[in-house]
Amino acid sequence: MKELAKLMDYRSGVRVVDATLRDGGLVNNFYFTDEFVRDLYHANIRAGVDYMEFGYKASKEMFDESKFGKWKFCKDEDIRAIVGENDTDLKIAVMADVGRCDYKTDIVDRTDSPVDLIRVATYLNTIPTAVDMIEHAVQKGYEVSCNIMAISNTQESDLAIALDILGQTPVDVFYIVDSYGALYPEQIARIVDIYRNFAEKYHKKIGIHAHNNQQLAFANTIEAVGDGVDWLDATYYGMGRGAGNCAMELLLGLLRNPKYHIAPVLKFIDQHMTKLHEKDVVWGYDLQYLMTGLLNHHPKTAIQFTKEKRSDYYEFYKEVMEQD
């Protein structure tokens, strides 16, 4: 049982990260208008959000620029066209995915970039490269987090080894990432305990990035907050890959810190997010995502099911079961 004070009061160390452009970009191949991005930037400022993630630093050798919007690549000049000198309290973040970015060339000196935070995304089997990326980004002058993906598919002993390795790097934040939306609050509590052991040992912060396959993204984030996790990811209207993420409007409604304001979020949703739905940009909970979440599978099969506009849920369930 959580201490009531942990949810009724607020901690000054809490940081809210808006991942709408990055995780939401996986829904529409990052084709957002400049008006959308600029309005989102200003909404985040007014709402008191701490970080805005613009997208990926994806490799232009691996990904065809003609097939994606510009936030797949997050060129510094494109970010500056939105934020200028960003003379605000809102910090700018981008994600660098291990094996899918050219970090040695694309992550330049912090003094030459509008970006404040590099979010390194890794699986357990790519930790050595993640370590090199972390060290490179810190040497360049950035804040750095490390998002350990697919946490529901890891052995606790392997996770502990990874966290011990990462703890010895200059990374600022360890992230719990429920990539498949497969975890329950009780499991989040146990995972936070593992993370906390190494966060305290190495003086790091802990973050959470939740997916909504079982409609638990918000519940799992609440659990994490009550357990002392400070860095909290969310997206406007829950927009994100497949079933989406913890909704920003829900999260800001929960947090009691007077610096956060929900009204700008609701206004942005009214002006932009409902229009995306009208254009058949699809995300959010549905039965196909529930099935992959329950079975702890990557949601790619459910995403394909959605693209094909299938509705034969029972047949899909049998197909996913056969993958085990």
PDB file of N, CA and C in Angstrom, residues 121-178:
ATOM      1  N   ALA A 121      18.280   4.693 -26.131  1.00  0.00           N
ATOM      2  CA  ALA A 121      17.363   3.556 -26.033  1.00  0.00           C
ATOM      3  C   ALA A 121      18.121   2.281 -26.371  1.00  0.00           C
ATOM      4  N   THR A 122      18.016   1.279 -25.502  1.00  0.00           N
ATOM      5  CA  THR A 122      18.800   0.062 -25.678  1.00  0.00           C
ATOM      6  C   THR A 122      18.036  -1.161 -25.190  1.00  0.00           C
ATOM      7  N   TYR A 123      18.384  -2.312 -25.750  1.00  0.00           N
ATOM      8  CA  TYR A 123      17.989  -3.600 -25.185  1.00  0.00           C
ATOM      9  C   TYR A 123      19.160  -4.105 -24.353  1.00  0.00           C
ATOM     10  N   LEU A 124      18.916  -5.124 -23.561  1.00  0.00           N
ATOM     11  CA  LEU A 124      19.979  -5.636 -22.702  1.00  0.00           C
ATOM     12  C   LEU A 124      21.181  -6.111 -23.503  1.00  0.00           C
ATOM     13  N   ASN A 125      20.942  -6.691 -24.680  1.00  0.00           N
ATOM     14  CA  ASN A 125      22.060  -7.246 -25.439  1.00  0.00           C
ATOM     15  C   ASN A 125      22.888  -6.196 -26.171  1.00  0.00           C
ATOM     16  N   THR A 126      22.484  -4.917 -26.075  1.00  0.00           N
ATOM     17  CA  THR A 126      23.267  -3.856 -26.702  1.00  0.00           C
ATOM     18  C   THR A 126      23.806  -2.859 -25.670  1.00  0.00           C
ATOM     19  N   ILE A 127      23.870  -3.279 -24.426  1.00  0.00           N
ATOM     20  CA  ILE A 127      24.354  -2.403 -23.352  1.00  0.00           C
ATOM     21  C   ILE A 127      25.750  -1.850 -23.630  1.00  0.00           C
ATOM     22  N   PRO A 128      26.713  -2.633 -24.135  1.00  0.00           N
ATOM     23  CA  PRO A 128      28.045  -2.062 -24.378  1.00  0.00           C
ATOM     24  C   PRO A 128      28.024  -0.856 -25.321  1.00  0.00           C
ATOM     25  N   THR A 129      27.227  -0.929 -26.392  1.00  0.00           N
ATOM     26  CA  THR A 129      27.120   0.220 -27.292  1.00  0.00           C
ATOM     27  C   THR A 129      26.405   1.375 -26.602  1.00  0.00           C
ATOM     28  N   ALA A 130      25.393   1.064 -25.797  1.00  0.00           N
ATOM     29  CA  ALA A 130      24.702   2.113 -25.042  1.00  0.00           C
ATOM     30  C   ALA A 130      25.676   2.859 -24.139  1.00  0.00           C
ATOM     31  N   VAL A 131      26.575   2.129 -23.507  1.00  0.00           N
ATOM     32  CA  VAL A 131      27.573   2.753 -22.631  1.00  0.00           C
ATOM     33  C   VAL A 131      28.428   3.736 -23.435  1.00  0.00           C
ATOM     34  N   ASP A 132      28.858   3.306 -24.631  1.00  0.00           N
ATOM     35  CA  ASP A 132      29.674   4.190 -25.469  1.00  0.00           C
ATOM     36  C   ASP A 132      28.883   5.421 -25.889  1.00  0.00           C
ATOM     37  N   MET A 133      27.610   5.253 -26.204  1.00  0.00           N
ATOM     38  CA  MET A 133      26.769   6.384 -26.586  1.00  0.00           C
ATOM     39  C   MET A 133      26.590   7.354 -25.423  1.00  0.00           C
ATOM     40  N   ILE A 134      26.371   6.807 -24.238  1.00  0.00           N
ATOM     41  CA  ILE A 134      26.210   7.642 -23.040  1.00  0.00           C
ATOM     42  C   ILE A 134      27.463   8.476 -22.810  1.00  0.00           C
ATOM     43  N   GLU A 135      28.596   7.821 -22.856  1.00  0.00           N
ATOM     44  CA  GLU A 135      29.857   8.528 -22.609  1.00  0.00           C
ATOM     45  C   GLU A 135      30.117   9.585 -23.671  1.00  0.00           C
ATOM     46  N   HIS A 136      29.783   9.266 -24.928  1.00  0.00           N
ATOM     47  CA  HIS A 136      29.956  10.243 -26.007  1.00  0.00           C
ATOM     48  C   HIS A 136      29.069  11.470 -25.781  1.00  0.00           C
ATOM     49  N   ALA A 137      27.800  11.240 -25.452  1.00  0.00           N
ATOM     50  CA  ALA A 137      26.855  12.346 -25.267  1.00  0.00           C
ATOM     51  C   ALA A 137      27.239  13.215 -24.071  1.00  0.00           C
ATOM     52  N   VAL A 138      27.676  12.590 -22.996  1.00  0.00           N
ATOM     53  CA  VAL A 138      28.090  13.365 -21.823  1.00  0.00           C
ATOM     54  C   VAL A 138      29.333  14.193 -22.140  1.00  0.00           C
ATOM     55  N   GLN A 139      30.277  13.602 -22.877  1.00  0.00           N
ATOM     56  CA  GLN A 139      31.468  14.345 -23.274  1.00  0.00           C
ATOM     57  C   GLN A 139      31.116  15.553 -24.131  1.00  0.00           C
ATOM     58  N   LYS A 140      30.013  15.422 -24.885  1.00  0.00           N
ATOM     59  CA  LYS A 140      29.569  16.533 -25.712  1.00  0.00           C
ATOM     60  C   LYS A 140      28.790  17.579 -24.922  1.00  0.00           C
ATOM     61  N   GLY A 141      28.493  17.286 -23.662  1.00  0.00           N
ATOM     62  CA  GLY A 141      27.883  18.284 -22.784  1.00  0.00           C
ATOM     63  C   GLY A 141      26.404  18.115 -22.493  1.00  0.00           C
ATOM     64  N   TYR A 142      25.801  16.967 -22.856  1.00  0.00           N
ATOM     65  CA  TYR A 142      24.356  16.773 -22.690  1.00  0.00           C
ATOM     66  C   TYR A 142      24.002  16.091 -21.366  1.00  0.00           C
ATOM     67  N   GLU A 143      22.775  16.320 -20.927  1.00  0.00           N
ATOM     68  CA  GLU A 143      22.144  15.419 -19.968  1.00  0.00           C
ATOM     69  C   GLU A 143      21.829  14.135 -20.727  1.00  0.00           C
ATOM     70  N   VAL A 144      21.857  12.990 -20.034  1.00  0.00           N
ATOM     71  CA  VAL A 144      21.630  11.720 -20.713  1.00  0.00           C
ATOM     72  C   VAL A 144      20.777  10.799 -19.850  1.00  0.00           C
ATOM     73  N   SER A 145      19.772  10.172 -20.480  1.00  0.00           N
ATOM     74  CA  SER A 145      19.022   9.090 -19.835  1.00  0.00           C
ATOM     75  C   SER A 145      19.252   7.822 -20.639  1.00  0.00           C
ATOM     76  N   CYS A 146      18.986   6.674 -20.025  1.00  0.00           N
ATOM     77  CA  CYS A 146      19.087   5.404 -20.730  1.00  0.00           C
ATOM     78  C   CYS A 146      17.781   4.641 -20.554  1.00  0.00           C
ATOM     79  N   ASN A 147      17.087   4.419 -21.658  1.00  0.00           N
ATOM     80  CA  ASN A 147      15.808   3.706 -21.662  1.00  0.00           C
ATOM     81  C   ASN A 147      16.062   2.229 -21.958  1.00  0.00           C
ATOM     82  N   ILE A 148      15.868   1.380 -20.958  1.00  0.00           N
ATOM     83  CA  ILE A 148      16.044  -0.058 -21.158  1.00  0.00           C
ATOM     84  C   ILE A 148      14.717  -0.624 -21.639  1.00  0.00           C
ATOM     85  N   MET A 149      14.678  -1.017 -22.906  1.00  0.00           N
ATOM     86  CA  MET A 149      13.420  -1.407 -23.535  1.00  0.00           C
ATOM     87  C   MET A 149      13.078  -2.868 -23.266  1.00  0.00           C
ATOM     88  N   ALA A 150      11.785  -3.172 -23.495  1.00  0.00           N
ATOM     89  CA  ALA A 150      11.264  -4.542 -23.354  1.00  0.00           C
ATOM     90  C   ALA A 150      11.595  -5.137 -21.995  1.00  0.00           C
ATOM     91  N   ILE A 151      11.377  -4.352 -20.969  1.00  0.00           N
ATOM     92  CA  ILE A 151      11.740  -4.771 -19.617  1.00  0.00           C
ATOM     93  C   ILE A 151      10.956  -6.003 -19.172  1.00  0.00           C
ATOM     94  N   SER A 152       9.774  -6.218 -19.743  1.00  0.00           N
ATOM     95  CA  SER A 152       8.955  -7.370 -19.358  1.00  0.00           C
ATOM     96  C   SER A 152       9.533  -8.684 -19.855  1.00  0.00           C
ATOM     97  N   ASN A 153      10.511  -8.631 -20.752  1.00  0.00           N
ATOM     98  CA  ASN A 153      11.125  -9.847 -21.290  1.00  0.00           C
ATOM     99  C   ASN A 153      12.500 -10.134 -20.695  1.00  0.00           C
ATOM    100  N   THR A 154      12.852  -9.444 -19.622  1.00  0.00           N
ATOM    101  CA  THR A 154      14.189  -9.594 -19.058  1.00  0.00           C
ATOM    102  C   THR A 154      14.158 -10.420 -17.773  1.00  0.00           C
ATOM    103  N   GLN A 155      15.257 -11.122 -17.528  1.00  0.00           N
ATOM    104  CA  GLN A 155      15.462 -11.795 -16.250  1.00  0.00           C
ATOM    105  C   GLN A 155      15.974 -10.777 -15.233  1.00  0.00           C
ATOM    106  N   GLU A 156      15.486 -10.873 -14.012  1.00  0.00           N
ATOM    107  CA  GLU A 156      15.890  -9.900 -12.999  1.00  0.00           C
ATOM    108  C   GLU A 156      17.393  -9.912 -12.773  1.00  0.00           C
ATOM    109  N   SER A 157      18.019 -11.077 -12.862  1.00  0.00           N
ATOM    110  CA  SER A 157      19.470 -11.152 -12.659  1.00  0.00           C
ATOM    111  C   SER A 157      20.207 -10.423 -13.781  1.00  0.00           C
ATOM    112  N   ASP A 158      19.711 -10.561 -15.025  1.00  0.00           N
ATOM    113  CA  ASP A 158      20.332  -9.853 -16.147  1.00  0.00           C
ATOM    114  C   ASP A 158      20.118  -8.351 -16.028  1.00  0.00           C
ATOM    115  N   LEU A 159      18.928  -7.963 -15.589  1.00  0.00           N
ATOM    116  CA  LEU A 159      18.634  -6.540 -15.403  1.00  0.00           C
ATOM    117  C   LEU A 159      19.566  -5.932 -14.365  1.00  0.00           C
ATOM    118  N   ALA A 160      19.798  -6.651 -13.284  1.00  0.00           N
ATOM    119  CA  ALA A 160      20.684  -6.153 -12.234  1.00  0.00           C
ATOM    120  C   ALA A 160      22.104  -5.942 -12.765  1.00  0.00           C
ATOM    121  N   ILE A 161      22.573  -6.863 -13.579  1.00  0.00           N
ATOM    122  CA  ILE A 161      23.910  -6.716 -14.162  1.00  0.00           C
ATOM    123  C   ILE A 161      23.962  -5.481 -15.057  1.00  0.00           C
ATOM    124  N   ALA A 162      22.924  -5.304 -15.887  1.00  0.00           N
ATOM    125  CA  ALA A 162      22.877  -4.150 -16.791  1.00  0.00           C
ATOM    126  C   ALA A 162      22.871  -2.836 -16.016  1.00  0.00           C
ATOM    127  N   LEU A 163      22.071  -2.780 -14.965  1.00  0.00           N
ATOM    128  CA  LEU A 163      21.993  -1.551 -14.172  1.00  0.00           C
ATOM    129  C   LEU A 163      23.311  -1.260 -13.467  1.00  0.00           C
ATOM    130  N   ASP A 164      24.004  -2.298 -13.062  1.00  0.00           N
ATOM    131  CA  ASP A 164      25.305  -2.101 -12.414  1.00  0.00           C
ATOM    132  C   ASP A 164      26.316  -1.544 -13.420  1.00  0.00           C
ATOM    133  N   ILE A 165      26.258  -2.044 -14.649  1.00  0.00           N
ATOM    134  CA  ILE A 165      27.141  -1.516 -15.693  1.00  0.00           C
ATOM    135  C   ILE A 165      26.796  -0.062 -15.999  1.00  0.00           C
ATOM    136  N   LEU A 166      25.509   0.222 -16.192  1.00  0.00           N
ATOM    137  CA  LEU A 166      25.082   1.583 -16.515  1.00  0.00           C
ATOM    138  C   LEU A 166      25.352   2.547 -15.363  1.00  0.00           C
ATOM    139  N   GLY A 167      25.236   2.034 -14.141  1.00  0.00           N
ATOM    140  CA  GLY A 167      25.479   2.884 -12.985  1.00  0.00           C
ATOM    141  C   GLY A 167      26.883   3.448 -12.940  1.00  0.00           C
ATOM    142  N   GLN A 168      27.811   2.751 -13.545  1.00  0.00           N
ATOM    143  CA  GLN A 168      29.210   3.193 -13.544  1.00  0.00           C
ATOM    144  C   GLN A 168      29.506   4.189 -14.663  1.00  0.00           C
ATOM    145  N   THR A 169      28.500   4.501 -15.474  1.00  0.00           N
ATOM    146  CA  THR A 169      28.634   5.524 -16.517  1.00  0.00           C
ATOM    147  C   THR A 169      28.127   6.855 -15.972  1.00  0.00           C
ATOM    148  N   PRO A 170      28.338   7.941 -16.707  1.00  0.00           N
ATOM    149  CA  PRO A 170      27.831   9.253 -16.262  1.00  0.00           C
ATOM    150  C   PRO A 170      26.358   9.497 -16.615  1.00  0.00           C
ATOM    151  N   VAL A 171      25.578   8.451 -16.923  1.00  0.00           N
ATOM    152  CA  VAL A 171      24.160   8.630 -17.235  1.00  0.00           C
ATOM    153  C   VAL A 171      23.430   9.255 -16.051  1.00  0.00           C
ATOM    154  N   ASP A 172      22.417  10.061 -16.323  1.00  0.00           N
ATOM    155  CA  ASP A 172      21.671  10.746 -15.259  1.00  0.00           C
ATOM    156  C   ASP A 172      20.458   9.961 -14.781  1.00  0.00           C
ATOM    157  N   VAL A 173      19.790   9.257 -15.713  1.00  0.00           N
ATOM    158  CA  VAL A 173      18.509   8.622 -15.393  1.00  0.00           C
ATOM    159  C   VAL A 173      18.456   7.217 -15.991  1.00  0.00           C
ATOM    160  N   PHE A 174      18.031   6.231 -15.166  1.00  0.00           N
ATOM    161  CA  PHE A 174      17.685   4.894 -15.654  1.00  0.00           C
ATOM    162  C   PHE A 174      16.177   4.880 -15.938  1.00  0.00           C
ATOM    163  N   TYR A 175      15.765   4.365 -17.100  1.00  0.00           N
ATOM    164  CA  TYR A 175      14.343   4.312 -17.427  1.00  0.00           C
ATOM    165  C   TYR A 175      13.808   2.891 -17.459  1.00  0.00           C
ATOM    166  N   ILE A 176      12.667   2.688 -16.806  1.00  0.00           N
ATOM    167  CA  ILE A 176      11.869   1.471 -16.942  1.00  0.00           C
ATOM    168  C   ILE A 176      10.971   1.668 -18.160  1.00  0.00           C
ATOM    169  N   VAL A 177      11.062   0.776 -19.147  1.00  0.00           N
ATOM    170  CA  VAL A 177      10.253   0.907 -20.356  1.00  0.00           C
ATOM    171  C   VAL A 177       9.436  -0.374 -20.555  1.00  0.00           C
ATOM    172  N   ASP A 178       8.124  -0.253 -20.395  1.00  0.00           N
ATOM    173  CA  ASP A 178       7.221  -1.382 -20.621  1.00  0.00           C
ATOM    174  C   ASP A 178       6.810  -1.377 -22.094  1.00  0.00           C
TER     175      ASP A 178
END
